[in-house]
Amino acid sequence: MNHVPLRLERTTDRDVHDDLMLRLGTYRHVCDSYYLAVDESAQTDQNITDGLVRLLDQWGAHLRRLRLTGGTVFLPFDFSDQCTAWLRVSSPDGGQAIVQAGWSSIEGWSFYPSDFAETAARVHDFKPVVNASVECDLDDLIATVTQNRESLAPHTKS
């Protein structure tokens, strides 16, 4: 397995603002865990670490579906009042993947981070960030997301 330079992590537990960091290649993006903390869906208990684990579980599920026929999925990582940031993962063949960070005008308050599938299907205005992408093997990407998830909650299974 080759490591894919992708990680979403909590950088501090002092607050719910500027406490998350997405790393994608050389690109770094600081964001908030606020919407993870206020997620009122039945699938979370409003614990930020649990919210991150649930988010990464969903990332993994969406990525595993790409193995079958390829395609494109969107994975959210920053939830703001007036927009959201997403990873667009494209795999033409279910083997190789291109991961690109970018923005959508979909508001972060309009859906729960713990259940983003329906909203991800509506990302039609994705605007990529320049120089915020990596090319990799899809299986390596899935393994990296799984490792990221397990580092947050090592005693639970995805």
PDB file of N, CA and C in Angstrom, residues 62 72-76 86-87 104 106 111 115-124:
ATOM      1  N   HIS A  62     -18.635   5.614   0.510  1.00  0.00           N
ATOM      2  CA  HIS A  62     -18.756   6.206  -0.833  1.00  0.00           C
ATOM      3  C   HIS A  62     -17.579   5.806  -1.718  1.00  0.00           C
ATOM      4  N   THR A  72     -17.801   9.391  -9.889  1.00  0.00           N
ATOM      5  CA  THR A  72     -17.389  10.538  -9.081  1.00  0.00           C
ATOM      6  C   THR A  72     -18.247  10.603  -7.835  1.00  0.00           C
ATOM      7  N   VAL A  73     -17.602  10.867  -6.695  1.00  0.00           N
ATOM      8  CA  VAL A  73     -18.313  11.095  -5.442  1.00  0.00           C
ATOM      9  C   VAL A  73     -17.807  12.400  -4.827  1.00  0.00           C
ATOM     10  N   PHE A  74     -18.643  12.995  -4.010  1.00  0.00           N
ATOM     11  CA  PHE A  74     -18.287  14.204  -3.276  1.00  0.00           C
ATOM     12  C   PHE A  74     -18.324  13.905  -1.790  1.00  0.00           C
ATOM     13  N   LEU A  75     -17.261  14.313  -1.093  1.00  0.00           N
ATOM     14  CA  LEU A  75     -17.103  14.062   0.335  1.00  0.00           C
ATOM     15  C   LEU A  75     -16.907  15.402   1.042  1.00  0.00           C
ATOM     16  N   PRO A  76     -17.835  15.818   1.916  1.00  0.00           N
ATOM     17  CA  PRO A  76     -17.710  17.126   2.559  1.00  0.00           C
ATOM     18  C   PRO A  76     -16.662  17.120   3.665  1.00  0.00           C
ATOM     19  N   TRP A  86     -15.692  20.453  -0.290  1.00  0.00           N
ATOM     20  CA  TRP A  86     -15.840  19.040  -0.619  1.00  0.00           C
ATOM     21  C   TRP A  86     -14.569  18.510  -1.248  1.00  0.00           C
ATOM     22  N   LEU A  87     -14.383  17.215  -1.123  1.00  0.00           N
ATOM     23  CA  LEU A  87     -13.409  16.510  -1.933  1.00  0.00           C
ATOM     24  C   LEU A  87     -14.189  15.864  -3.073  1.00  0.00           C
ATOM     25  N   SER A 104     -18.600  24.460  -2.863  1.00  0.00           N
ATOM     26  CA  SER A 104     -19.950  24.508  -3.402  1.00  0.00           C
ATOM     27  C   SER A 104     -20.723  25.572  -2.630  1.00  0.00           C
ATOM     28  N   ILE A 106     -23.648  25.191  -1.600  1.00  0.00           N
ATOM     29  CA  ILE A 106     -24.579  24.529  -0.676  1.00  0.00           C
ATOM     30  C   ILE A 106     -24.191  24.912   0.751  1.00  0.00           C
ATOM     31  N   PHE A 111     -27.846  20.554   5.783  1.00  0.00           N
ATOM     32  CA  PHE A 111     -27.840  19.098   5.904  1.00  0.00           C
ATOM     33  C   PHE A 111     -26.966  18.690   7.073  1.00  0.00           C
ATOM     34  N   ASP A 115     -25.117  12.592   7.677  1.00  0.00           N
ATOM     35  CA  ASP A 115     -25.935  11.992   6.624  1.00  0.00           C
ATOM     36  C   ASP A 115     -25.905  12.901   5.396  1.00  0.00           C
ATOM     37  N   PHE A 116     -24.808  12.841   4.652  1.00  0.00           N
ATOM     38  CA  PHE A 116     -24.614  13.792   3.558  1.00  0.00           C
ATOM     39  C   PHE A 116     -24.893  13.239   2.160  1.00  0.00           C
ATOM     40  N   ALA A 117     -25.268  11.971   2.035  1.00  0.00           N
ATOM     41  CA  ALA A 117     -25.373  11.326   0.720  1.00  0.00           C
ATOM     42  C   ALA A 117     -26.308  12.063  -0.234  1.00  0.00           C
ATOM     43  N   GLU A 118     -27.486  12.419   0.225  1.00  0.00           N
ATOM     44  CA  GLU A 118     -28.451  13.095  -0.653  1.00  0.00           C
ATOM     45  C   GLU A 118     -27.912  14.448  -1.112  1.00  0.00           C
ATOM     46  N   THR A 119     -27.286  15.169  -0.212  1.00  0.00           N
ATOM     47  CA  THR A 119     -26.739  16.479  -0.570  1.00  0.00           C
ATOM     48  C   THR A 119     -25.563  16.334  -1.525  1.00  0.00           C
ATOM     49  N   ALA A 120     -24.721  15.334  -1.311  1.00  0.00           N
ATOM     50  CA  ALA A 120     -23.566  15.125  -2.188  1.00  0.00           C
ATOM     51  C   ALA A 120     -24.005  14.917  -3.633  1.00  0.00           C
ATOM     52  N   ALA A 121     -25.152  14.295  -3.825  1.00  0.00           N
ATOM     53  CA  ALA A 121     -25.664  14.069  -5.178  1.00  0.00           C
ATOM     54  C   ALA A 121     -26.113  15.368  -5.844  1.00  0.00           C
ATOM     55  N   ARG A 122     -26.263  16.438  -5.054  1.00  0.00           N
ATOM     56  CA  ARG A 122     -26.701  17.732  -5.587  1.00  0.00           C
ATOM     57  C   ARG A 122     -25.560  18.733  -5.757  1.00  0.00           C
ATOM     58  N   VAL A 123     -24.337  18.298  -5.612  1.00  0.00           N
ATOM     59  CA  VAL A 123     -23.206  19.221  -5.797  1.00  0.00           C
ATOM     60  C   VAL A 123     -22.977  19.380  -7.301  1.00  0.00           C
ATOM     61  N   HIS A 124     -23.516  20.475  -7.846  1.00  0.00           N
ATOM     62  CA  HIS A 124     -23.397  20.739  -9.283  1.00  0.00           C
ATOM     63  C   HIS A 124     -22.577  21.991  -9.571  1.00  0.00           C
TER      64      HIS A 124
END
